[in-house]
Coordinates of C-alpha atoms in Angstrom, one line a residue:
X1 CA 54.2 36.3 31.2
X2 CA 52.3 34.1 29.4
X3 CA 53.7 31.9 27.2
X4 CA 50.4 32.2 24.5
X5 CA 50.7 35.8 25.3
X6 CA 54.6 35.2 23.8
X7 CA 53.5 33.8 20.7
X8 CA 51.5 36.8 20.1
X9 CA 53.9 39.6 21.0
X10 CA 56.8 37.5 19.4
X11 CA 56.2 36.7 16.5
X12 CA 53.4 38.7 15.7
X13 CA 53.2 42.0 17.2
X14 CA 56.9 42.9 17.4
X15 CA 56.9 45.8 15.5
X16 CA 57.2 49.0 17.3
X17 CA 59.0 52.5 16.1
X18 CA 61.7 54.6 17.1
X19 CA 64.0 56.8 14.9
X20 CA 66.4 56.5 12.4
X21 CA 69.4 58.7 11.9
X22 CA 70.4 57.9 8.7
X23 CA 69.1 57.7 5.3
X24 CA 69.2 53.9 3.5
X25 CA 71.2 53.8 0.5
X26 CA 69.4 50.7 -0.6
X27 CA 66.0 52.5 -2.2
X28 CA 63.3 52.0 -4.7
X29 CA 62.4 54.9 -6.6
X30 CA 63.9 58.0 -6.2
X31 CA 65.1 58.7 -2.7
X32 CA 64.8 62.1 -0.3
X33 CA 66.5 62.6 3.0
X34 CA 63.9 61.8 5.9
X35 CA 61.8 64.4 6.7
X36 CA 61.9 66.2 3.4
X37 CA 58.8 66.1 1.0
X38 CA 59.3 63.5 -1.9
X39 CA 59.2 64.8 -5.6
X40 CA 55.9 64.8 -6.7
X41 CA 54.6 62.4 -9.1
X42 CA 51.1 62.0 -10.1
X43 CA 49.5 62.2 -6.7
X44 CA 52.2 59.9 -5.4
X45 CA 54.2 62.3 -2.9
X46 CA 54.3 60.4 0.1
X47 CA 57.4 58.3 1.7
X48 CA 58.1 55.2 4.3
X49 CA 61.1 54.1 5.2
X50 CA 62.8 52.8 8.2
X51 CA 64.6 49.0 10.0
X52 CA 64.4 45.6 9.8
X53 CA 65.7 44.0 13.1
X54 CA 66.1 40.8 14.5
X55 CA 63.2 40.6 17.0
X56 CA 65.3 38.8 19.6
X57 CA 68.8 40.8 19.7
X58 CA 67.7 43.5 18.2
X59 CA 70.3 43.9 15.3
X60 CA 70.0 44.7 12.2
X61 CA 68.8 42.6 8.9
X62 CA 70.3 42.8 6.3
X63 CA 68.9 41.2 2.6
X64 CA 65.6 40.8 4.0
X65 CA 62.4 41.5 1.9
X66 CA 60.7 44.4 2.7
X67 CA 56.5 44.2 0.5
X68 CA 54.7 47.3 0.2
X69 CA 51.0 45.4 -0.2
X70 CA 49.2 46.5 -3.2
X71 CA 48.0 50.1 -3.0
X72 CA 43.9 52.0 -2.4
X73 CA 44.2 53.8 -5.6
X74 CA 45.5 50.7 -8.1
X75 CA 43.1 48.1 -7.7
X76 CA 45.5 45.9 -10.0
X77 CA 46.9 43.9 -6.6
X78 CA 50.7 44.7 -7.7
X79 CA 53.4 44.8 -4.8
X80 CA 56.1 47.2 -4.4
X81 CA 59.4 45.1 -3.3
X82 CA 63.1 45.8 -2.5
X83 CA 66.2 44.0 0.1
X84 CA 67.1 46.0 2.9
X85 CA 70.7 47.4 2.5
X86 CA 73.4 46.2 4.7
X87 CA 72.2 48.0 8.4
X88 CA 68.5 46.4 7.5
X89 CA 67.3 49.6 6.3
X90 CA 64.8 50.6 3.0
X91 CA 62.8 53.3 1.9
X92 CA 59.6 53.5 -0.4
X93 CA 59.5 56.7 -2.3
X94 CA 56.3 57.7 -4.0
X95 CA 53.9 56.3 -2.7
X96 CA 49.5 57.6 -2.9
X97 CA 49.1 58.8 1.1
X98 CA 47.1 56.8 2.5
X99 CA 47.0 53.8 4.7
X100 CA 50.0 51.5 3.2
X101 CA 49.9 47.7 4.6
X102 CA 54.0 46.8 4.9
X103 CA 55.5 43.7 5.5
X104 CA 59.4 41.7 6.1
X105 CA 60.7 38.4 5.2
X106 CA 63.8 36.8 5.2
X107 CA 64.9 32.6 5.0
X108 CA 66.3 31.6 8.3
X109 CA 63.0 34.0 9.8
X110 CA 59.4 32.6 10.4
X111 CA 57.9 32.8 6.7
X112 CA 56.2 35.8 5.3
X113 CA 53.1 35.2 6.7
X114 CA 54.8 35.4 10.2
X115 CA 57.0 38.1 9.6
X116 CA 56.0 41.5 11.1
X117 CA 53.8 43.1 9.2
X118 CA 52.3 46.7 10.0
X119 CA 49.3 49.5 8.6
X120 CA 51.1 52.5 7.7
X121 CA 49.1 55.7 7.7
X122 CA 51.0 58.4 5.6
X123 CA 49.9 61.5 4.4
X124 CA 50.4 63.1 0.5
X125 CA 54.1 64.7 0.5
X126 CA 54.7 63.2 4.0
X127 CA 57.5 61.2 4.8
X128 CA 57.3 58.2 7.7
X129 CA 61.3 57.4 8.7
X130 CA 61.2 55.5 11.8
X131 CA 59.3 52.1 10.5
X132 CA 60.7 49.1 12.3
X133 CA 59.4 45.9 11.8
X134 CA 61.0 42.7 13.7
X135 CA 61.5 39.4 12.7
X136 CA 61.9 36.0 14.3
X137 CA 63.7 33.1 14.3
X138 CA 62.0 29.5 14.3
X139 CA 62.0 27.4 17.2
X140 CA 62.6 23.2 16.7
X141 CA 62.4 20.7 19.0
X142 CA 63.9 17.3 18.6
X143 CA 64.7 14.1 20.3
X144 CA 64.1 10.1 19.6
X145 CA 61.8 8.0 19.6
X146 CA 62.3 4.3 20.4
X147 CA 60.7 1.5 21.6
X148 CA 60.2 -1.0 24.7
X149 CA 63.8 -2.4 24.5
X150 CA 65.7 0.7 23.4
X151 CA 65.9 0.5 19.6
X152 CA 64.7 3.4 17.3
X153 CA 61.8 3.3 15.8
X154 CA 62.0 4.5 11.9
X155 CA 59.3 6.0 10.2
X156 CA 56.5 7.0 13.5
X157 CA 54.8 10.3 13.7
X158 CA 56.0 12.8 15.8
X159 CA 53.7 16.2 16.5
X160 CA 52.9 18.8 18.3
X161 CA 50.1 20.1 20.2
X162 CA 50.2 23.8 20.2
X163 CA 49.1 25.7 23.1
X164 CA 46.3 28.7 22.0
X165 CA 43.8 30.3 23.9
X166 CA 40.1 29.9 22.4
X167 CA 37.2 31.7 23.6
X168 CA 38.4 32.4 26.7
X169 CA 40.0 29.2 27.4
X170 CA 43.7 27.4 27.0
X171 CA 43.2 24.6 24.2
X172 CA 46.1 22.7 22.6
X173 CA 45.6 22.3 19.1
X174 CA 47.0 20.0 15.8
X175 CA 49.8 21.4 14.7
X176 CA 53.5 20.5 12.6
X177 CA 54.0 16.7 12.1
X178 CA 56.8 14.8 11.0
X179 CA 58.4 11.0 10.3
X180 CA 61.3 9.6 12.2
X181 CA 64.1 8.9 10.3
X182 CA 66.2 5.9 9.9
X183 CA 67.5 6.4 13.8
X184 CA 64.5 7.2 15.0
X185 CA 64.9 11.4 15.1
X186 CA 62.9 13.4 14.4
X187 CA 62.8 17.2 14.0
X188 CA 60.1 19.5 14.1
X189 CA 61.0 22.8 12.8
X190 CA 59.8 26.2 12.0
X191 CA 58.4 26.2 15.2
X192 CA 57.1 30.1 16.7
X193 CA 57.9 31.0 20.4
X194 CA 55.4 29.4 22.5
X195 CA 54.1 26.4 24.4
X196 CA 53.7 22.8 23.1
X197 CA 53.5 19.2 23.2
X198 CA 55.1 16.3 21.9
X199 CA 53.2 13.0 20.9
X200 CA 54.0 10.3 18.7
X201 CA 50.6 9.4 17.9
X202 CA 49.3 6.3 15.7
X203 CA 52.3 4.4 16.1
X204 CA 50.5 1.1 15.5
X205 CA 49.6 2.6 11.8
X206 CA 53.5 2.4 10.9
X207 CA 55.4 -0.1 13.5
X208 CA 54.3 -3.7 13.2
X209 CA 52.4 -4.9 16.1
X210 CA 54.3 -6.5 19.1
X211 CA 54.7 -9.8 18.8
X212 CA 51.8 -11.5 20.8
X213 CA 52.4 -12.8 24.3
X214 CA 49.9 -15.4 26.0
X215 CA 47.9 -15.5 23.2
X216 CA 47.2 -11.9 23.3
X217 CA 48.7 -9.4 21.2
X218 CA 50.6 -6.3 22.5
X219 CA 50.7 -2.5 20.2
X220 CA 52.5 0.8 21.0
X221 CA 49.5 3.2 22.7
X222 CA 49.7 6.9 21.4
X223 CA 52.5 8.3 24.2
X224 CA 53.4 12.0 25.0
X225 CA 56.3 13.4 26.4
X226 CA 57.7 12.6 28.8
X227 CA 56.4 9.0 28.3
X228 CA 53.2 9.4 29.2
X229 CA 49.6 8.0 27.6
X230 CA 47.2 10.9 28.3
X231 CA 47.0 14.8 27.1
X232 CA 46.4 16.1 30.9
X233 CA 49.7 14.2 32.0
X234 CA 51.9 15.9 29.3
X235 CA 54.8 18.3 30.1
X236 CA 54.5 21.3 28.1
X237 CA 57.6 22.5 26.4
X238 CA 58.5 26.2 26.6
X239 CA 60.7 27.5 23.2
X240 CA 61.5 30.9 22.8
X241 CA 62.8 32.5 18.9
X242 CA 65.5 30.6 17.6
X243 CA 65.7 28.2 20.4
X244 CA 67.0 24.7 19.5
X245 CA 65.1 22.2 22.3
X246 CA 67.0 18.6 22.1
X247 CA 66.2 15.6 24.0
X248 CA 62.3 15.2 24.3
X249 CA 62.8 11.8 23.6
X250 CA 60.1 9.6 23.3
X251 CA 60.2 5.5 24.6
X252 CA 57.3 3.5 23.4
X253 CA 55.6 0.8 25.8
X254 CA 53.6 -2.3 24.5
X255 CA 50.0 -2.6 26.1
X256 CA 47.8 -5.1 25.4
X257 CA 45.5 -5.1 22.3
X258 CA 41.8 -5.9 21.6
X259 CA 39.2 -6.6 19.2
X260 CA 36.3 -4.1 19.3
X261 CA 33.2 -4.7 17.4
X262 CA 29.6 -4.4 17.5
X263 CA 26.3 -3.0 14.9
X264 CA 25.2 0.4 14.1
X265 CA 21.5 0.7 15.2
X266 CA 19.6 2.9 12.8
X267 CA 18.0 3.0 9.7
X268 CA 20.2 2.0 6.4
X269 CA 20.8 5.7 5.5
X270 CA 22.2 6.6 8.6
X271 CA 25.2 4.1 8.7
X272 CA 25.0 3.4 4.7
X273 CA 29.1 4.1 4.0
X274 CA 29.6 5.3 7.2
X275 CA 33.6 5.1 9.1
X276 CA 33.5 5.4 12.8
X277 CA 36.7 6.7 14.3
X278 CA 38.3 5.6 17.4
X279 CA 39.8 8.7 19.4
X280 CA 41.4 9.0 22.5
X281 CA 39.7 10.4 25.3
X282 CA 40.7 13.8 25.6
X283 CA 41.6 15.0 22.0
X284 CA 38.7 15.2 20.3
X285 CA 38.7 18.4 19.1
X286 CA 42.1 17.7 17.2
X287 CA 39.9 16.7 14.6
X288 CA 40.6 14.1 11.8
X289 CA 44.3 12.3 11.6
X290 CA 44.1 11.7 15.2
X291 CA 42.2 8.5 15.4
X292 CA 43.5 5.5 16.9
X293 CA 42.1 3.6 14.5
X294 CA 38.8 3.8 12.1
X295 CA 36.5 0.9 11.0
X296 CA 34.3 0.6 7.8
X297 CA 30.4 -0.2 8.7
X298 CA 29.3 -2.9 6.5
X299 CA 25.6 -4.2 7.0
X300 CA 25.4 -2.6 10.0
X301 CA 28.4 -3.9 11.5
X302 CA 32.2 -3.1 12.2
X303 CA 35.3 -3.9 14.1
X304 CA 37.9 -2.0 15.3
X305 CA 41.3 -4.1 15.2
X306 CA 44.6 -3.7 17.5
X307 CA 43.2 -1.4 19.5
X308 CA 45.6 -0.8 22.5
X309 CA 44.1 -0.1 26.0
X310 CA 42.6 3.2 27.1
X311 CA 39.5 5.2 27.2
X312 CA 38.6 6.8 24.0
X313 CA 35.2 7.7 21.8
X314 CA 34.2 6.2 19.0
X315 CA 32.9 9.3 16.8
X316 CA 30.4 8.1 14.8
X317 CA 29.8 11.6 12.4
X318 CA 29.9 12.0 9.0
X319 CA 31.8 15.5 9.6
X320 CA 34.8 16.6 11.9
X321 CA 35.6 19.8 13.5
X322 CA 39.1 20.4 14.2
X323 CA 41.3 22.8 15.3
X324 CA 45.0 22.9 13.7
X325 CA 48.1 25.6 13.9
X326 CA 48.7 26.5 10.7
X327 CA 50.7 30.0 9.0
X328 CA 48.0 32.8 9.3
X329 CA 47.2 34.5 6.3
X330 CA 46.9 38.0 5.2
X331 CA 47.7 39.4 8.7
X332 CA 46.3 42.6 10.1
X333 CA 44.3 43.8 7.4
X334 CA 40.6 42.5 9.6
X335 CA 38.7 44.4 12.2
X336 CA 37.1 41.0 12.6
X337 CA 38.7 38.8 15.2
X338 CA 38.0 35.8 12.9
X339 CA 38.0 35.3 9.3
X340 CA 35.9 32.3 7.4
X341 CA 36.8 31.2 4.0
X342 CA 34.2 28.3 3.2
X343 CA 35.9 25.1 1.1
X344 CA 33.7 22.4 -0.4
X345 CA 32.2 20.8 2.9
X346 CA 33.7 22.4 5.0
X347 CA 35.0 25.6 7.0
X348 CA 38.0 27.3 7.7
X349 CA 38.6 29.9 9.8
X350 CA 42.2 31.7 9.8
X351 CA 43.2 34.1 12.4
X352 CA 43.6 37.2 10.0
X353 CA 44.6 40.4 13.0
X354 CA 47.5 39.1 14.9
X355 CA 45.3 41.2 17.4
X356 CA 42.0 39.9 17.0
X357 CA 41.8 35.9 17.8
X358 CA 44.1 33.0 18.2
X359 CA 47.2 33.8 15.6
X360 CA 47.6 31.1 13.0
X361 CA 44.4 29.3 14.6
X362 CA 42.7 27.4 11.6
X363 CA 39.1 25.6 12.2
X364 CA 38.4 23.2 9.6
X365 CA 35.4 21.0 9.3
X366 CA 35.8 18.3 7.2
X367 CA 33.8 15.8 5.4
X368 CA 33.7 11.6 5.7
X369 CA 30.4 11.1 3.1
X370 CA 27.1 12.8 2.3
X371 CA 25.1 14.2 5.7
X372 CA 22.7 11.8 6.4
X373 CA 21.1 13.8 9.0
X374 CA 22.7 11.1 12.0
X375 CA 25.4 11.0 14.4
X376 CA 26.3 8.8 18.0
X377 CA 29.7 9.3 19.9
X378 CA 29.9 6.8 22.7
X379 CA 32.6 6.5 25.3
X380 CA 34.4 3.4 25.9
X381 CA 37.2 1.8 27.8
X382 CA 39.3 -0.9 26.3
X383 CA 40.4 -3.7 28.5
X384 CA 39.5 -6.8 27.2
X385 CA 37.7 -7.9 23.3
X386 CA 34.1 -6.3 23.1
X387 CA 32.1 -8.0 20.7
X388 CA 28.8 -7.0 21.0
X389 CA 29.1 -2.6 21.5
X390 CA 25.8 -1.1 20.1
X391 CA 26.2 2.4 18.9
X392 CA 22.6 3.7 18.4
X393 CA 22.2 6.4 15.3
X394 CA 20.4 9.9 16.6
X395 CA 18.9 12.7 14.5
X396 CA 20.9 16.0 14.2
X397 CA 18.9 18.3 14.8
X398 CA 18.3 21.7 12.8
X399 CA 17.3 25.4 12.9
X400 CA 14.5 26.7 10.8
X401 CA 13.2 30.5 10.7
X402 CA 12.7 33.5 8.3
X403 CA 14.8 36.8 8.1
X404 CA 13.5 40.0 8.3
X405 CA 15.1 43.1 6.6
X406 CA 15.2 46.3 8.1
X407 CA 17.1 48.4 5.6
X408 CA 18.8 52.1 6.0
X409 CA 18.3 53.5 3.0
X410 CA 21.4 55.1 2.2
X411 CA 23.6 52.3 2.4
X412 CA 24.3 49.7 -0.1
X413 CA 22.5 46.4 0.7
X414 CA 25.5 43.7 0.4
X415 CA 25.4 41.4 -2.6
X416 CA 24.1 38.3 -1.2
X417 CA 20.9 37.5 1.0
X418 CA 21.5 37.1 4.3
X419 CA 19.8 33.4 3.9
X420 CA 22.8 32.2 2.0
X421 CA 25.3 33.3 4.6
X422 CA 24.3 31.8 8.2
X423 CA 26.4 29.5 9.8
X424 CA 26.1 28.4 13.6
X425 CA 29.1 29.5 15.7
X426 CA 29.7 27.2 19.0
X427 CA 29.3 29.3 21.5
X428 CA 32.3 27.6 23.8
X429 CA 34.6 27.6 20.5
X430 CA 33.9 23.4 21.0
X431 CA 35.6 22.2 17.7
X432 CA 34.1 19.0 17.1
X433 CA 30.4 20.7 17.4
X434 CA 31.5 21.7 13.6
X435 CA 29.9 24.4 12.1
X436 CA 26.5 24.0 10.6
X437 CA 25.6 26.2 7.6
X438 CA 22.5 27.1 6.3
X439 CA 21.0 25.6 2.9
X440 CA 20.1 27.5 -0.2
X441 CA 19.2 25.7 -3.3
X442 CA 17.8 27.5 -6.0
X443 CA 14.5 28.0 -6.2
X444 CA 14.5 28.3 -2.3
X445 CA 12.7 31.8 -0.6
X446 CA 15.3 34.1 0.0
X447 CA 13.7 34.7 3.0
X448 CA 13.7 31.5 5.1
X449 CA 16.6 29.4 6.5
X450 CA 17.7 25.7 7.5
X451 CA 20.7 25.0 9.2
X452 CA 21.0 21.3 9.7
X453 CA 24.2 19.3 11.1
X454 CA 23.1 20.3 15.1
X455 CA 25.0 18.0 17.8
X456 CA 24.6 18.1 20.9
X457 CA 26.2 21.9 22.4
X458 CA 25.5 25.6 22.8
X459 CA 25.9 27.7 19.4
X460 CA 25.1 31.3 18.6
X461 CA 23.2 32.0 15.2
X462 CA 25.5 34.2 13.0
X463 CA 25.2 35.7 9.4
X464 CA 27.8 36.1 5.8
X465 CA 29.2 39.1 5.4
X466 CA 27.7 42.5 5.6
X467 CA 24.5 41.6 7.9
X468 CA 23.9 42.2 11.5
X469 CA 21.2 40.8 13.1
X470 CA 19.4 43.5 15.2
X471 CA 17.6 40.8 16.9
X472 CA 17.0 36.7 16.8
X473 CA 14.6 35.7 18.6
X474 CA 12.2 31.9 19.1
X475 CA 9.6 30.8 21.6
X476 CA 9.1 34.5 22.8
X477 CA 13.1 34.2 23.9
X478 CA 16.0 36.6 23.0
X479 CA 18.7 34.9 20.8
X480 CA 20.6 37.8 20.3
X481 CA 23.0 37.1 22.0
X482 CA 22.0 33.7 23.5
X483 CA 22.8 30.4 22.2
X484 CA 20.5 28.1 20.9
X485 CA 21.0 24.8 23.2
X486 CA 20.9 21.3 21.3
X487 CA 21.8 19.6 23.9
X488 CA 19.0 16.5 23.4
X489 CA 19.8 17.6 19.6
X490 CA 16.5 19.0 18.8
X491 CA 14.4 20.7 16.1
X492 CA 14.3 24.8 16.1
X493 CA 11.5 26.3 13.7
X494 CA 10.2 28.9 13.2
X495 CA 13.1 31.5 14.7
X496 CA 13.2 34.8 13.6
X497 CA 15.9 36.8 12.2
X498 CA 15.9 40.7 12.0
X499 CA 18.7 42.2 10.0
X500 CA 20.0 45.0 8.8
X501 CA 22.6 46.7 6.9
X502 CA 24.0 49.3 8.7
X503 CA 25.3 48.9 12.5
X504 CA 26.9 51.0 14.4
X505 CA 30.6 52.4 14.1
X506 CA 34.0 54.1 16.4
X507 CA 36.6 55.8 15.8
X508 CA 39.0 58.4 16.7
X509 CA 43.3 58.4 17.8
X510 CA 44.7 56.6 20.5
X511 CA 47.1 59.2 21.9
X512 CA 49.9 59.0 24.4
X513 CA 50.8 60.4 27.8
X514 CA 51.9 63.3 25.7
X515 CA 48.2 63.4 23.5
X516 CA 50.3 62.7 21.0
X517 CA 48.7 60.5 18.2
X518 CA 50.3 56.5 19.7
X519 CA 52.6 55.2 17.2
X520 CA 51.6 51.3 18.2
X521 CA 48.4 51.2 20.0
X522 CA 45.5 48.2 19.9
X523 CA 41.9 49.1 20.7
X524 CA 39.9 46.2 22.4
X525 CA 36.2 46.7 22.7
X526 CA 33.5 44.8 24.4
X527 CA 30.6 44.3 25.6
X528 CA 29.7 46.5 29.0
X529 CA 27.6 43.8 30.2
X530 CA 29.5 40.9 32.3
X531 CA 27.3 38.0 31.4
X532 CA 28.7 39.0 27.5
X533 CA 32.1 38.4 28.3
X534 CA 32.0 34.3 28.3
X535 CA 30.9 31.6 25.7
X536 CA 31.2 34.6 22.5
X537 CA 32.3 32.0 20.0
X538 CA 35.0 32.3 17.6
X539 CA 32.7 35.3 15.4
X540 CA 32.0 37.5 18.8
X541 CA 29.8 40.4 17.1
X542 CA 30.4 42.4 20.3
X543 CA 34.2 41.6 20.6
X544 CA 36.3 42.9 18.1
X545 CA 40.3 43.9 18.7
X546 CA 42.9 45.8 15.9
X547 CA 45.6 48.0 15.3
X548 CA 45.1 51.6 15.7
X549 CA 47.4 53.2 12.3
X550 CA 50.6 54.5 12.5
X551 CA 49.0 58.3 13.0
X552 CA 46.9 56.6 16.0
X553 CA 43.7 56.4 13.6
X554 CA 41.0 53.7 14.1
X555 CA 38.1 52.6 13.2
X556 CA 35.7 50.2 14.1
X557 CA 32.3 49.5 12.0
X558 CA 29.1 47.4 11.8
X559 CA 28.6 47.1 15.5
X560 CA 25.4 46.0 17.3
X561 CA 23.7 48.8 18.9
X562 CA 24.6 48.5 22.5
X563 CA 26.6 49.8 25.6
X564 CA 30.2 49.2 25.2
X565 CA 33.7 49.7 27.2
X566 CA 37.0 50.6 25.0
X567 CA 40.0 50.8 25.8
X568 CA 44.0 51.1 24.2
X569 CA 46.8 49.6 25.3
X570 CA 50.3 49.8 24.1
X571 CA 50.4 47.4 20.7
X572 CA 53.1 45.3 22.3
X573 CA 51.0 44.2 25.5
X574 CA 51.2 40.6 26.0
X575 CA 48.5 40.6 28.6
X576 CA 45.4 41.0 26.2
X577 CA 43.4 38.0 25.9
X578 CA 39.7 37.6 25.3
X579 CA 38.2 36.1 28.7
X580 CA 36.6 37.6 31.8
X581 CA 39.4 37.9 33.4
X582 CA 41.1 40.5 31.4
X583 CA 37.5 42.3 30.7
X584 CA 37.3 42.5 34.2
X585 CA 40.7 43.9 34.9
X586 CA 40.9 46.3 32.7
X587 CA 36.5 47.5 32.8
X588 CA 37.4 50.5 35.3
X589 CA 39.8 52.0 33.1
X590 CA 38.0 51.6 30.0
X591 CA 35.9 54.1 28.6
X592 CA 32.5 53.5 28.5
X593 CA 30.5 53.9 24.9
X594 CA 26.9 54.0 24.4
X595 CA 26.0 52.8 20.6
X596 CA 22.6 53.1 18.7
X597 CA 21.9 51.5 15.3
X598 CA 23.9 53.5 12.2
X599 CA 25.8 55.9 14.8
X600 CA 28.9 57.1 14.2
X601 CA 30.7 58.0 17.0
X602 CA 34.0 59.3 16.9
X603 CA 36.3 58.1 20.2
X604 CA 40.0 59.8 20.9
X605 CA 41.5 57.2 23.6
X606 CA 44.5 57.5 25.9
X607 CA 47.1 55.0 25.5
X608 CA 46.9 52.7 28.6
X609 CA 50.9 51.7 29.0
X610 CA 49.6 49.1 32.2
X611 CA 47.1 46.6 32.0
X612 CA 48.3 43.3 33.7

């Protein structure tokens, strides 16, 4: 069982169904016996009841807060909530029929955003009496940081790197960080079950540089457990729900420290106000805060002081992308693999649907000054003082083009022009490439777009919410599903993008082996063409994963035209990984579905219980 899968299943997909034999005693509103019709009340004749359990022990959880989130018929956004009784039970009466989001939380368990959550489909006059919500206790990793003499290191940073599956490959992303106390001890609490690396980064920032030896200063290098200097030599730590892992100690050793200085070769606008980052090799995707040192460029020159010996990357980008693991927000209520929320000079991507992308993943692009249209990166092996380093600034690439609309007459046009929501998606999920976005200024033509800031790498062009690309072409080649390769940070001019406001939709019912609606199904749809199974970016337009409703129903909309494979798996399955290996394994068991623009197709699915 993969540990990444364990994070998904233990923390987020632990909810499944069983039949309660007793009636909850702590209720909100008017109560009834499960199976009976609730008392009518202005169209609110449905009810939901169930139990909250500890996901590891399966014992009932008393005093858990259960939330019915909003109301599709009441746009006020109000919540209805109650505490479970001594046997972990709850009941909500006088609900409107429809899809009801419900979740549970309690102090001492992973917070409410990580609590078990479900979308319950209930009809008018129906009582769904068998909802089971699971909560998971947080894990913790603790230990001591000591120096080369065995003495505790006080106020040293310690953090975890979380292993997570992104765009078909495992990556370690930056996670929780703490400081050691006056005994050199640390405790990384509130961890979801999963696989972690433990690191003492930025040691030189909080520990005085060690005394010089033979005129050469010494410094502490960033160190991973078990006392290794590089990420690829670190040993991962697997924690389960509620587990306390102690003895994860780190011993720091001094290494020679050196001075790096040089010049930035480029026009003044390329380096004015620029801060260079010195990042350990292999950690470029971890974003800001991972630097061993920084240096402000002054009159075209820079200096890094007290740099521990090692292999580094000097980054001269003004925008820094990185992956971090953060508590997911608004779980389960989006069919898209990842949802985008734009922040000031940056983009955050949060996994919103447990089934569709890395839960808790945040991809943030932060600004380090106004963009200049230049960048530079250089690998340097630090073994001695360097005084003549040269960072040659290069132009970032730009993608420009025009938009042609092909609108469906009976479908409302999205409120925003497609030129104002376009961005580039790193095809392999590399966060250091960033997510360049379209520039839109008052008075700009709405049928034209400009996306600056391309770094060397492959990008897929994505549209804003509500728009779907029918075709993307450049110089006679189709780029609808193919990435633009900016290896030389070249410009792409005269890109033609045909967009529509109406895609295809697929819906149906997931059924179990008896033909009854499956209560805990997960639907995966992916392209029939194997060449689209890799490098599909963080926002794949042709790959979707979502949980079916408690009545087995599912709906996937806004799909591009094409041929797909569709499969329904057990919602508690740990085998779903959005990568070529998974797609190949389930290809023959998945149903082939051909969709055309504007088509709405019904497709019932048989639940596949073993897709390992």
